[in-house]
PDB file of C-alpha atoms and ligand atoms in Angstrom:
ATOM      1  CA  MET A   7     -30.531-123.071 165.899  1.00 58.00           C
ATOM      2  CA  THR A   8     -30.719-126.082 163.414  1.00 68.00           C
ATOM      3  CA  GLU A   9     -31.074-129.647 164.090  1.00 77.00           C
ATOM      4  CA  ILE A  10     -28.420-132.212 163.102  1.00 83.00           C
ATOM      5  CA  PRO A  11     -29.769-134.000 160.039  1.00 85.00           C
ATOM      6  CA  GLU A  12     -30.381-137.640 160.507  1.00 87.00           C
ATOM      7  CA  HIS A  13     -28.262-138.841 157.780  1.00 88.00           C
ATOM      8  CA  LEU A  14     -25.176-137.013 159.174  1.00 87.00           C
ATOM      9  CA  LEU A  15     -25.799-138.668 162.576  1.00 87.00           C
ATOM     10  CA  LYS A  16     -26.034-141.997 160.857  1.00 89.00           C
ATOM     11  CA  ARG A  17     -22.854-141.380 158.991  1.00 88.00           C
ATOM     12  CA  SER A  18     -21.073-140.525 162.130  1.00 86.00           C
ATOM     13  CA  ARG A  19     -22.260-143.646 164.012  1.00 88.00           C
ATOM     14  CA  GLU A  20     -21.115-145.818 161.281  1.00 89.00           C
ATOM     15  CA  ARG A  21     -17.686-144.051 161.182  1.00 88.00           C
ATOM     16  CA  ARG A  22     -17.354-144.316 164.799  1.00 88.00           C
ATOM     17  CA  SER A  23     -18.161-148.031 164.983  1.00 87.00           C
ATOM     18  CA  ALA A  24     -15.825-148.540 162.046  1.00 85.00           C
ATOM     19  CA  ILE A  25     -12.911-147.184 164.091  1.00 83.00           C
ATOM     20  CA  GLY A  26     -13.898-149.219 167.176  1.00 75.00           C
ATOM     21  CA  GLY A  27     -15.682-146.323 168.973  1.00 56.00           C
ATOM     22  CA  GLY A  28     -18.801-148.155 169.307  1.00 50.00           C
ATOM     23  CA  ASP A  29     -19.254-146.884 172.933  1.00 51.00           C
ATOM     24  CA  ASP A  30     -19.560-143.354 171.927  1.00 47.00           C
ATOM     25  CA  ALA A  31     -22.134-144.080 169.307  1.00 42.00           C
ATOM     26  CA  ALA A  32     -24.536-144.857 171.908  1.00 45.00           C
ATOM     27  CA  THR A  33     -23.818-141.594 173.735  1.00 45.00           C
ATOM     28  CA  SER A  34     -24.145-139.488 170.513  1.00 44.00           C
ATOM     29  CA  GLU A  35     -27.428-141.087 169.950  1.00 45.00           C
ATOM     30  CA  SER A  36     -29.185-138.841 172.246  1.00 45.00           C
ATOM     31  CA  ALA A  37     -27.746-135.770 170.582  1.00 44.00           C
ATOM     32  CA  PRO A  38     -30.265-134.968 167.917  1.00 46.00           C
ATOM     33  CA  ALA A  39     -33.200-134.872 170.147  1.00 43.00           C
ATOM     34  CA  THR A  40     -33.218-131.201 170.815  1.00 44.00           C
ATOM     35  CA  THR A  41     -30.980-128.327 170.174  1.00 44.00           C
ATOM     36  CA  THR A  42     -30.352-127.653 173.753  1.00 44.00           C
ATOM     37  CA  SER A  43     -29.043-131.302 174.299  1.00 44.00           C
ATOM     38  CA  SER A  44     -26.214-130.671 171.668  1.00 45.00           C
ATOM     39  CA  THR A  45     -23.996-128.836 174.395  1.00 46.00           C
ATOM     40  CA  PRO A  46     -24.107-131.843 176.766  1.00 47.00           C
ATOM     41  CA  ALA A  47     -23.520-134.257 173.947  1.00 45.00           C
ATOM     42  CA  THR A  48     -20.606-132.357 172.586  1.00 46.00           C
ATOM     43  CA  THR A  49     -18.930-132.567 176.032  1.00 46.00           C
ATOM     44  CA  ALA A  50     -19.600-135.906 176.411  1.00 45.00           C
ATOM     45  CA  ALA A  51     -18.324-136.929 173.062  1.00 45.00           C
ATOM     46  CA  ALA A  52     -15.399-134.704 173.397  1.00 46.00           C
ATOM     47  CA  ALA A  53     -14.433-136.295 176.757  1.00 46.00           C
ATOM     48  CA  ALA A  54     -15.248-139.980 175.673  1.00 46.00           C
ATOM     49  CA  PRO A  55     -12.174-140.523 173.411  1.00 49.00           C
ATOM     50  CA  ALA A  56      -9.842-139.378 176.152  1.00 47.00           C
ATOM     51  CA  ALA A  57     -11.498-141.639 178.690  1.00 47.00           C
ATOM     52  CA  THR A  58     -11.799-144.758 176.716  1.00 49.00           C
ATOM     53  CA  GLY A  59      -9.183-146.525 174.494  1.00 48.00           C
ATOM     54  CA  PRO A  60      -5.468-145.856 174.487  1.00 53.00           C
ATOM     55  CA  ALA A  61      -4.274-142.515 173.315  1.00 50.00           C
ATOM     56  CA  PRO A  62      -2.490-143.482 169.939  1.00 53.00           C
ATOM     57  CA  ARG A  63      -5.660-145.278 168.824  1.00 55.00           C
ATOM     58  CA  THR A  64      -7.883-142.177 168.916  1.00 53.00           C
ATOM     59  CA  ALA A  65      -5.232-139.620 168.029  1.00 54.00           C
ATOM     60  CA  ALA A  66      -4.338-141.186 164.591  1.00 56.00           C
ATOM     61  CA  PRO A  67      -7.936-141.007 163.029  1.00 58.00           C
ATOM     62  CA  ALA A  68      -8.763-137.728 164.776  1.00 57.00           C
ATOM     63  CA  PRO A  69      -8.943-135.616 161.695  1.00 61.00           C
ATOM     64  CA  VAL A  70     -11.563-137.831 160.013  1.00 61.00           C
ATOM     65  CA  ALA A  71     -13.645-138.276 163.227  1.00 59.00           C
ATOM     66  CA  ALA A  72     -13.453-134.789 164.736  1.00 60.00           C
ATOM     67  CA  PRO A  73     -16.403-133.205 163.125  1.00 60.00           C
ATOM     68  CA  ALA A  74     -18.574-136.129 163.550  1.00 69.00           C
ATOM     69  CA  PRO A  75     -19.726-135.799 167.257  1.00 73.00           C
ATOM     70  CA  ALA A  76     -21.189-132.433 166.840  1.00 80.00           C
ATOM     71  CA  PRO A  77     -20.438-130.739 163.607  1.00 82.00           C
ATOM     72  CA  GLU A  78     -19.679-127.127 163.864  1.00 86.00           C
ATOM     73  CA  PRO A  79     -21.815-124.740 161.847  1.00 88.00           C
ATOM     74  CA  VAL A  80     -20.586-124.528 158.061  1.00 89.00           C
ATOM     75  CA  TYR A  81     -19.591-120.991 158.717  1.00 90.00           C
ATOM     76  CA  VAL A  82     -17.252-121.944 161.542  1.00 89.00           C
ATOM     77  CA  GLN A  83     -15.668-124.704 159.524  1.00 88.00           C
ATOM     78  CA  ALA A  84     -15.413-122.388 156.579  1.00 88.00           C
ATOM     79  CA  ALA A  85     -13.724-119.979 158.760  1.00 86.00           C
ATOM     80  CA  LYS A  86     -11.308-122.251 159.980  1.00 86.00           C
ATOM     81  CA  ARG A  87     -10.516-123.935 156.654  1.00 86.00           C
ATOM     82  CA  ARG A  88      -9.970-120.397 155.111  1.00 84.00           C
ATOM     83  CA  LYS A  89      -6.420-119.494 154.401  1.00 82.00           C
ATOM     84  CA  LYS A  90      -5.183-116.878 156.871  1.00 82.00           C
ATOM     85  CA  ILE A  91      -3.190-113.702 155.638  1.00 81.00           C
ATOM     86  CA  PRO A  92       0.331-114.664 155.276  1.00 81.00           C
ATOM     87  CA  PHE A  93       2.755-112.921 157.604  1.00 82.00           C
ATOM     88  CA  TRP A  94       4.693-111.360 154.997  1.00 87.00           C
ATOM     89  CA  ALA A  95       1.474-109.584 153.319  1.00 88.00           C
ATOM     90  CA  MET A  96       1.588-106.691 155.988  1.00 85.00           C
ATOM     91  CA  ALA A  97       5.207-105.979 154.987  1.00 87.00           C
ATOM     92  CA  THR A  98       4.269-106.145 151.245  1.00 90.00           C
ATOM     93  CA  LEU A  99       1.188-103.896 151.640  1.00 91.00           C
ATOM     94  CA  SER A 100       3.062-101.338 153.682  1.00 90.00           C
ATOM     95  CA  LEU A 101       5.307-100.912 150.484  1.00 92.00           C
ATOM     96  CA  MET A 102       2.211-100.024 148.255  1.00 93.00           C
ATOM     97  CA  PRO A 103       2.567 -96.290 148.800  1.00 93.00           C
ATOM     98  CA  VAL A 104       6.313 -96.398 147.834  1.00 94.00           C
ATOM     99  CA  TRP A 105       5.280 -98.541 144.714  1.00 93.00           C
ATOM    100  CA  GLY A 106       2.433 -96.006 143.961  1.00 92.00           C
ATOM    101  CA  PHE A 107       4.958 -93.201 144.162  1.00 92.00           C
ATOM    102  CA  MET A 108       7.343 -94.815 141.574  1.00 92.00           C
ATOM    103  CA  TYR A 109       4.513 -95.735 139.438  1.00 92.00           C
ATOM    104  CA  VAL A 110       3.419 -92.109 139.188  1.00 90.00           C
ATOM    105  CA  ARG A 111       6.991 -90.981 138.720  1.00 88.00           C
ATOM    106  CA  ALA A 112       7.349 -93.589 135.868  1.00 88.00           C
ATOM    107  CA  ILE A 113       4.315 -92.652 133.933  1.00 87.00           C
ATOM    108  CA  THR A 114       4.903 -88.932 134.274  1.00 83.00           C
ATOM    109  CA  GLU A 115       6.672 -87.211 131.297  1.00 79.00           C
ATOM    110  CA  PRO A 116      10.052 -86.006 132.158  1.00 75.00           C
ATOM    111  CA  PRO A 117      10.309 -82.335 131.675  1.00 72.00           C
ATOM    112  CA  VAL A 118      11.685 -81.476 128.315  1.00 73.00           C
ATOM    113  CA  VAL A 119      15.215 -80.180 129.005  1.00 77.00           C
ATOM    114  CA  ILE A 120      16.249 -77.660 126.204  1.00 81.00           C
ATOM    115  CA  ALA A 121      20.096 -77.719 125.515  1.00 83.00           C
ATOM    116  CA  GLY A 122      22.248 -74.711 124.833  1.00 92.00           C
ATOM    117  CA  PRO A 123      21.198 -71.010 124.625  1.00 96.00           C
ATOM    118  CA  LEU A 124      17.413 -71.801 124.031  1.00 96.00           C
ATOM    119  CA  GLY A 125      17.180 -73.649 127.335  1.00 95.00           C
ATOM    120  CA  THR A 126      18.773 -70.821 129.288  1.00 95.00           C
ATOM    121  CA  GLY A 127      16.822 -68.277 127.246  1.00 97.00           C
ATOM    122  CA  SER A 128      13.407 -69.753 128.100  1.00 96.00           C
ATOM    123  CA  GLU A 129      14.418 -69.321 131.936  1.00 96.00           C
ATOM    124  CA  VAL A 130      15.707 -65.932 131.371  1.00 97.00           C
ATOM    125  CA  TYR A 131      12.720 -64.947 129.774  1.00 97.00           C
ATOM    126  CA  SER A 132      10.832 -64.874 133.187  1.00 96.00           C
ATOM    127  CA  ASN A 133      12.235 -61.216 133.263  1.00 97.00           C
ATOM    128  CA  CYS A 134      10.279 -60.200 129.942  1.00 97.00           C
ATOM    129  CA  ALA A 135       7.073 -62.265 130.079  1.00 96.00           C
ATOM    130  CA  SER A 136       5.236 -59.673 132.195  1.00 96.00           C
ATOM    131  CA  CYS A 137       5.437 -57.089 129.450  1.00 97.00           C
ATOM    132  CA  HIS A 138       5.714 -59.259 126.401  1.00 97.00           C
ATOM    133  CA  GLY A 139       3.454 -62.123 127.324  1.00 96.00           C
ATOM    134  CA  ALA A 140       4.462 -65.656 128.327  1.00 95.00           C
ATOM    135  CA  ALA A 141       4.478 -66.843 124.701  1.00 95.00           C
ATOM    136  CA  GLY A 142       5.428 -63.548 123.150  1.00 95.00           C
ATOM    137  CA  GLY A 143       2.019 -62.371 122.195  1.00 96.00           C
ATOM    138  CA  GLY A 144       2.846 -58.753 123.536  1.00 95.00           C
ATOM    139  CA  GLY A 145       1.454 -56.504 126.257  1.00 95.00           C
ATOM    140  CA  VAL A 146       2.975 -53.357 127.320  1.00 95.00           C
ATOM    141  CA  GLY A 147       5.890 -54.283 125.002  1.00 95.00           C
ATOM    142  CA  TYR A 148       5.727 -55.374 121.405  1.00 96.00           C
ATOM    143  CA  PRO A 149       4.893 -58.990 120.452  1.00 96.00           C
ATOM    144  CA  PHE A 150       7.594 -61.207 119.273  1.00 96.00           C
ATOM    145  CA  GLU A 151       5.348 -63.919 117.712  1.00 94.00           C
ATOM    146  CA  GLY A 152       4.576 -64.210 114.057  1.00 92.00           C
ATOM    147  CA  GLN A 153       8.147 -63.124 113.041  1.00 92.00           C
ATOM    148  CA  SER A 154       7.331 -59.633 114.389  1.00 94.00           C
ATOM    149  CA  VAL A 155      10.680 -59.505 116.126  1.00 96.00           C
ATOM    150  CA  LEU A 156      12.370 -60.580 112.998  1.00 96.00           C
ATOM    151  CA  GLN A 157      10.995 -57.924 110.930  1.00 96.00           C
ATOM    152  CA  THR A 158      12.304 -55.358 113.473  1.00 96.00           C
ATOM    153  CA  PHE A 159      15.741 -56.927 113.756  1.00 96.00           C
ATOM    154  CA  PRO A 160      16.934 -58.685 110.488  1.00 95.00           C
ATOM    155  CA  HIS A 161      20.162 -59.174 112.451  1.00 95.00           C
ATOM    156  CA  ILE A 162      20.574 -60.665 115.891  1.00 96.00           C
ATOM    157  CA  GLU A 163      23.215 -58.145 116.818  1.00 95.00           C
ATOM    158  CA  ASP A 164      20.731 -55.222 116.456  1.00 95.00           C
ATOM    159  CA  GLN A 165      18.337 -56.731 118.731  1.00 97.00           C
ATOM    160  CA  ILE A 166      21.214 -57.422 121.237  1.00 97.00           C
ATOM    161  CA  ARG A 167      22.022 -53.576 120.980  1.00 96.00           C
ATOM    162  CA  TYR A 168      18.479 -52.738 121.663  1.00 97.00           C
ATOM    163  CA  VAL A 169      17.949 -55.006 124.764  1.00 97.00           C
ATOM    164  CA  TYR A 170      21.357 -54.166 126.191  1.00 97.00           C
ATOM    165  CA  TYR A 171      20.824 -50.300 125.909  1.00 97.00           C
ATOM    166  CA  GLY A 172      16.995 -50.037 126.289  1.00 96.00           C
ATOM    167  CA  THR A 173      14.781 -47.112 125.418  1.00 97.00           C
ATOM    168  CA  GLU A 174      16.559 -44.728 127.713  1.00 96.00           C
ATOM    169  CA  GLY A 175      20.066 -45.667 126.011  1.00 96.00           C
ATOM    170  CA  PHE A 176      18.600 -44.718 122.549  1.00 96.00           C
ATOM    171  CA  ASN A 177      16.728 -41.635 123.952  1.00 96.00           C
ATOM    172  CA  ALA A 178      20.065 -40.606 125.763  1.00 95.00           C
ATOM    173  CA  ALA A 179      22.124 -40.964 122.627  1.00 95.00           C
ATOM    174  CA  GLY A 180      19.541 -39.084 120.425  1.00 95.00           C
ATOM    175  CA  VAL A 181      18.956 -42.163 118.476  1.00 95.00           C
ATOM    176  CA  GLU A 182      15.217 -42.472 117.192  1.00 95.00           C
ATOM    177  CA  ILE A 183      15.011 -45.498 115.091  1.00 95.00           C
ATOM    178  CA  TYR A 184      16.176 -48.947 116.243  1.00 95.00           C
ATOM    179  CA  GLY A 185      16.351 -51.962 114.106  1.00 94.00           C
ATOM    180  CA  ASN A 186      15.382 -51.989 110.325  1.00 94.00           C
ATOM    181  CA  PRO A 187      14.293 -48.579 109.134  1.00 94.00           C
ATOM    182  CA  ASP A 188      12.374 -50.343 106.335  1.00 94.00           C
ATOM    183  CA  ARG A 189      10.349 -52.540 108.623  1.00 94.00           C
ATOM    184  CA  PRO A 190       7.001 -53.476 107.202  1.00 93.00           C
ATOM    185  CA  GLY A 191       4.476 -51.083 108.965  1.00 91.00           C
ATOM    186  CA  GLY A 192       7.130 -48.532 109.499  1.00 93.00           C
ATOM    187  CA  PRO A 193      10.216 -48.243 111.639  1.00 95.00           C
ATOM    188  CA  HIS A 194      10.138 -48.639 115.441  1.00 95.00           C
ATOM    189  CA  ILE A 195      10.903 -45.397 117.240  1.00 96.00           C
ATOM    190  CA  ALA A 196      12.673 -45.600 120.735  1.00 96.00           C
ATOM    191  CA  GLY A 197      10.032 -44.515 123.251  1.00 95.00           C
ATOM    192  CA  ALA A 198       7.109 -44.562 120.808  1.00 95.00           C
ATOM    193  CA  ARG A 199       5.398 -47.612 122.680  1.00 95.00           C
ATOM    194  CA  GLY A 200       6.643 -47.045 126.137  1.00 96.00           C
ATOM    195  CA  VAL A 201       9.996 -47.860 128.048  1.00 97.00           C
ATOM    196  CA  MET A 202      11.768 -50.951 127.538  1.00 97.00           C
ATOM    197  CA  PRO A 203      14.296 -51.309 130.373  1.00 97.00           C
ATOM    198  CA  ALA A 204      17.909 -51.461 129.693  1.00 97.00           C
ATOM    199  CA  PHE A 205      19.036 -54.961 130.566  1.00 97.00           C
ATOM    200  CA  GLY A 206      22.832 -54.531 130.041  1.00 96.00           C
ATOM    201  CA  SER A 207      23.090 -53.826 133.880  1.00 95.00           C
ATOM    202  CA  GLN A 208      20.744 -56.618 134.986  1.00 97.00           C
ATOM    203  CA  LEU A 209      21.778 -59.560 132.882  1.00 97.00           C
ATOM    204  CA  THR A 210      24.966 -61.072 131.824  1.00 97.00           C
ATOM    205  CA  GLN A 211      25.985 -60.816 128.155  1.00 97.00           C
ATOM    206  CA  ASP A 212      25.322 -64.611 127.689  1.00 96.00           C
ATOM    207  CA  GLU A 213      21.864 -64.220 129.391  1.00 97.00           C
ATOM    208  CA  ILE A 214      21.073 -61.366 127.091  1.00 98.00           C
ATOM    209  CA  VAL A 215      21.984 -63.585 124.009  1.00 97.00           C
ATOM    210  CA  ALA A 216      20.253 -66.646 125.244  1.00 97.00           C
ATOM    211  CA  VAL A 217      16.983 -64.769 125.916  1.00 97.00           C
ATOM    212  CA  ILE A 218      17.095 -63.118 122.502  1.00 98.00           C
ATOM    213  CA  CYS A 219      17.626 -66.525 120.923  1.00 97.00           C
ATOM    214  CA  HIS A 220      14.465 -67.513 122.877  1.00 97.00           C
ATOM    215  CA  GLU A 221      12.466 -64.554 121.370  1.00 97.00           C
ATOM    216  CA  ARG A 222      13.674 -65.061 117.782  1.00 97.00           C
ATOM    217  CA  TYR A 223      13.469 -68.902 117.552  1.00 97.00           C
ATOM    218  CA  THR A 224      11.063 -70.037 120.113  1.00 96.00           C
ATOM    219  CA  LEU A 225       8.732 -67.139 120.175  1.00 96.00           C
ATOM    220  CA  GLY A 226       9.211 -65.424 117.109  1.00 96.00           C
ATOM    221  CA  GLY A 227       9.053 -68.391 114.631  1.00 95.00           C
ATOM    222  CA  ALA A 228      12.446 -68.271 113.094  1.00 96.00           C
ATOM    223  CA  ASP A 229      13.011 -71.564 111.453  1.00 96.00           C
ATOM    224  CA  PRO A 230      16.666 -72.832 112.444  1.00 96.00           C
ATOM    225  CA  THR A 231      16.714 -75.154 109.266  1.00 95.00           C
ATOM    226  CA  SER A 232      15.606 -72.381 106.796  1.00 96.00           C
ATOM    227  CA  THR A 233      18.187 -70.852 104.363  1.00 96.00           C
ATOM    228  CA  GLU A 234      17.417 -67.476 105.865  1.00 95.00           C
ATOM    229  CA  TRP A 235      18.073 -68.410 109.575  1.00 96.00           C
ATOM    230  CA  ALA A 236      20.467 -71.572 109.451  1.00 96.00           C
ATOM    231  CA  ALA A 237      23.746 -69.642 109.643  1.00 95.00           C
ATOM    232  CA  GLU A 238      22.601 -67.255 112.317  1.00 96.00           C
ATOM    233  CA  TYR A 239      21.115 -70.196 114.394  1.00 96.00           C
ATOM    234  CA  ALA A 240      24.382 -72.202 114.028  1.00 96.00           C
ATOM    235  CA  ALA A 241      26.687 -69.181 115.001  1.00 96.00           C
ATOM    236  CA  TRP A 242      24.537 -67.792 117.950  1.00 96.00           C
ATOM    237  CA  CYS A 243      21.772 -70.027 119.221  1.00 97.00           C
ATOM    238  CA  ALA A 244      22.417 -73.785 118.727  1.00 96.00           C
ATOM    239  CA  PRO A 245      23.991 -75.866 121.383  1.00 96.00           C
ATOM    240  CA  GLY A 246      27.704 -75.384 121.223  1.00 94.00           C
ATOM    241  CA  ALA A 247      27.316 -72.116 118.894  1.00 96.00           C
ATOM    242  CA  PRO A 248      30.760 -70.636 118.627  1.00 95.00           C
ATOM    243  CA  VAL A 249      29.846 -66.987 119.012  1.00 96.00           C
ATOM    244  CA  PHE A 250      27.636 -67.787 122.171  1.00 96.00           C
ATOM    245  CA  ASP A 251      30.515 -69.897 123.556  1.00 96.00           C
ATOM    246  CA  ALA A 252      32.930 -67.024 122.948  1.00 95.00           C
ATOM    247  CA  ILE A 253      30.576 -64.636 124.757  1.00 96.00           C
ATOM    248  CA  GLU A 254      29.912 -67.041 127.740  1.00 95.00           C
ATOM    249  CA  THR A 255      33.628 -67.761 128.180  1.00 95.00           C
ATOM    250  CA  GLY A 256      34.315 -63.778 128.177  1.00 94.00           C
ATOM    251  CA  GLU A 257      36.457 -64.205 125.046  1.00 94.00           C
ATOM    252  CA  TYR A 258      34.277 -61.852 123.202  1.00 94.00           C
ATOM    253  CA  ASP A 259      32.785 -58.812 124.811  1.00 95.00           C
ATOM    254  CA  PHE A 260      30.021 -57.505 122.576  1.00 94.00           C
ATOM    255  CA  THR A 261      30.112 -54.023 123.817  1.00 94.00           C
ATOM    256  CA  SER A 262      33.775 -53.663 122.460  1.00 93.00           C
ATOM    257  CA  PRO A 263      33.899 -51.691 119.065  1.00 89.00           C
ATOM    258  CA  ASP A 264      35.679 -54.638 117.591  1.00 84.00           C
ATOM    259  CA  ALA A 265      33.908 -56.589 114.591  1.00 83.00           C
ATOM    260  CA  PRO A 266      35.700 -59.893 114.991  1.00 90.00           C
ATOM    261  CA  THR A 267      35.288 -63.132 112.987  1.00 92.00           C
ATOM    262  CA  ILE A 268      34.266 -65.987 115.357  1.00 91.00           C
ATOM    263  CA  GLY A 269      34.782 -69.194 113.477  1.00 85.00           C
ATOM    264  CA  ASP A 270      33.862 -68.174 110.021  1.00 86.00           C
ATOM    265  CA  VAL A 271      31.088 -65.876 111.434  1.00 87.00           C
ATOM    266  CA  ALA A 272      31.652 -62.170 110.716  1.00 90.00           C
ATOM    267  CA  ILE A 273      30.138 -60.335 113.723  1.00 91.00           C
ATOM    268  CA  ILE A 274      28.287 -57.015 113.376  1.00 90.00           C
ATOM    269  CA  PRO A 275      29.497 -54.840 116.369  1.00 88.00           C
ATOM    270  CA  VAL A 276      26.908 -54.347 119.034  1.00 91.00           C
ATOM    271  CA  GLY A 277      28.943 -51.563 120.023  1.00 89.00           C
ATOM    272  CA  PRO A 278      29.916 -49.238 123.012  1.00 91.00           C
ATOM    273  CA  ALA A 279      26.685 -47.145 122.312  1.00 92.00           C
ATOM    274  CA  PRO A 280      23.294 -47.289 120.489  1.00 93.00           C
ATOM    275  CA  VAL A 281      23.444 -46.487 116.706  1.00 89.00           C
ATOM    276  CA  ALA A 282      20.752 -45.756 114.301  1.00 85.00           C
ATOM    277  CA  GLY A 283      18.710 -48.293 112.381  1.00 79.00           C
ATOM    278  CA  SER A 284      20.318 -51.542 111.342  1.00 80.00           C
ATOM    279  CA  PRO A 285      23.936 -50.878 110.614  1.00 74.00           C
ATOM    280  CA  ALA A 286      24.255 -54.040 108.579  1.00 62.00           C
ATOM    281  CA  GLY A 287      21.526 -52.787 106.243  1.00 52.00           C
TER     282      GLY A 287
HETATM  283  C1  LIG B 303       8.517 -53.197 131.957  1.00 66.64           C
HETATM  284  C2  LIG B 303       7.997 -53.817 130.785  1.00 66.64           C
HETATM  285  C3  LIG B 303       8.989 -54.671 129.957  1.00 66.64           C
HETATM  286  C4  LIG B 303       9.964 -55.493 130.380  1.00 66.64           C
HETATM  287  C5  LIG B 303      10.020 -56.238 131.542  1.00 66.64           C
HETATM  288  C6  LIG B 303      10.526 -56.029 128.975  1.00 66.64           C
HETATM  289  N1  LIG B 303      10.220 -55.132 128.039  1.00 66.64           N
HETATM  290 FE1  LIG B 303      10.896 -55.212 126.073  1.00 66.64          FE
HETATM  291  N2  LIG B 303       9.622 -53.628 125.554  1.00 66.64           N
HETATM  292  C7  LIG B 303       8.940 -52.989 126.356  1.00 66.64           C
HETATM  293  C8  LIG B 303       8.435 -51.862 125.854  1.00 66.64           C
HETATM  294  C9  LIG B 303       7.375 -50.763 126.354  1.00 66.64           C
HETATM  295  C10 LIG B 303       8.961 -51.847 124.563  1.00 66.64           C
HETATM  296  C11 LIG B 303       8.699 -51.070 123.322  1.00 66.64           C
HETATM  297  C12 LIG B 303       9.716 -49.754 123.755  1.00 66.64           C
HETATM  298  C13 LIG B 303       9.816 -48.592 123.012  1.00 66.64           C
HETATM  299  O1  LIG B 303       8.633 -48.059 122.452  1.00 66.64           O
HETATM  300  O2  LIG B 303      10.861 -47.919 122.728  1.00 66.64           O
HETATM  301  C14 LIG B 303       9.864 -53.095 124.483  1.00 66.64           C
HETATM  302  C15 LIG B 303      10.475 -53.550 123.253  1.00 66.64           C
HETATM  303  C16 LIG B 303      11.177 -54.565 123.179  1.00 66.64           C
HETATM  304  C17 LIG B 303      11.786 -55.073 122.034  1.00 66.64           C
HETATM  305  C18 LIG B 303      11.592 -54.542 120.548  1.00 66.64           C
HETATM  306  C19 LIG B 303      10.560 -55.206 119.781  1.00 66.64           C
HETATM  307  C20 LIG B 303      10.026 -54.606 118.600  1.00 66.64           C
HETATM  308  O3  LIG B 303       9.715 -55.369 117.641  1.00 66.64           O
HETATM  309  O4  LIG B 303      10.286 -53.393 118.363  1.00 66.64           O
HETATM  310  C21 LIG B 303      12.498 -56.246 122.424  1.00 66.64           C
HETATM  311  C22 LIG B 303      13.318 -57.288 121.472  1.00 66.64           C
HETATM  312  C23 LIG B 303      12.299 -56.345 123.689  1.00 66.64           C
HETATM  313  N3  LIG B 303      11.551 -55.362 124.242  1.00 66.64           N
HETATM  314  C24 LIG B 303      12.960 -57.398 124.407  1.00 66.64           C
HETATM  315  C25 LIG B 303      12.817 -57.466 125.807  1.00 66.64           C
HETATM  316  C26 LIG B 303      13.525 -58.583 126.559  1.00 66.64           C
HETATM  317  C27 LIG B 303      14.522 -59.492 126.054  1.00 66.64           C
HETATM  318  C28 LIG B 303      13.019 -58.460 127.679  1.00 66.64           C
HETATM  319  C29 LIG B 303      13.534 -59.342 128.919  1.00 66.64           C
HETATM  320  C30 LIG B 303      14.898 -59.418 129.302  1.00 66.64           C
HETATM  321  C31 LIG B 303      12.019 -57.424 127.987  1.00 66.64           C
HETATM  322  N4  LIG B 303      11.817 -56.847 126.611  1.00 66.64           N
HETATM  323  C32 LIG B 303      11.438 -57.035 129.091  1.00 66.64           C
HETATM  324  C33 LIG B 303       8.551 -53.432 127.668  1.00 66.64           C
HETATM  325  C34 LIG B 303       9.323 -54.450 128.523  1.00 66.64           C
END
């Protein structure tokens, strides 16, 4: 417990006499004597203004005189002076998680949406990744990366034929070599590495073309802007590619023996059955 410093009491007495509360000054004089006497002093001082003088006179200067009789400890005064939490703060704070959610959403990169056959193809490729590797690095089946798949199939139609009929289709037709017979490292023989499933009965024709676009351009490394691949890419794999669209709408069935020209693209028939090598040379 602290004693009230003399200079504060003096100031208090002066204040009180200045506003005409001289009577009270006498009462409060006894206050500083001991710490225990401060309680009666407070009650006496608090009661005094009510008992003496008319109400309006004491009411007006109250804010100035109030702390004087028995100043409250500084920490109580500070607590009273301190601004309270505004009523709207709780509502605002409760929205913080919502804000946090939006913030994280805003800074998270949106997933890259690939348009056209390559977008579809990357999804369809989930049927192939287990044997050929998620990035085309190979596994049970051959790799596609490093242009390997392009060396086997210089023409996209040959690859479509192979994926559609699979190893068994080629074996059943007695066809040994699939793709380019002059492939660097020697031709690929159906069944030499294992069994590639026939996807003709599992995927739609446009899904087969889309996944093959993914294998050639995304995994295999064909550059769609190069003179070698630009025409094939534009006809088969680009967003809005005319041959892909014709297959997607059912206008062109690639298992027919026809060799149509779509737009200005002359199609090599994929055909109703496996054929040896690469018919286009
Ligand atoms: C069950 C495993 C397996 C799955 C699934 C699979 N493949 Fe294959 N794939 C193989 C095997 C094995 C070979 C080699 C077959 C052979 O020796 O005749 C192969 C070969 C290939 C080739 C020839 C590559 C080359 O350079 O000779 C292509 C193209 C191909 N697969 C595409 C696909 C596509 C497209 C899918 C998915 C739609 C797929 N594969 C799913 C096992 C698989």
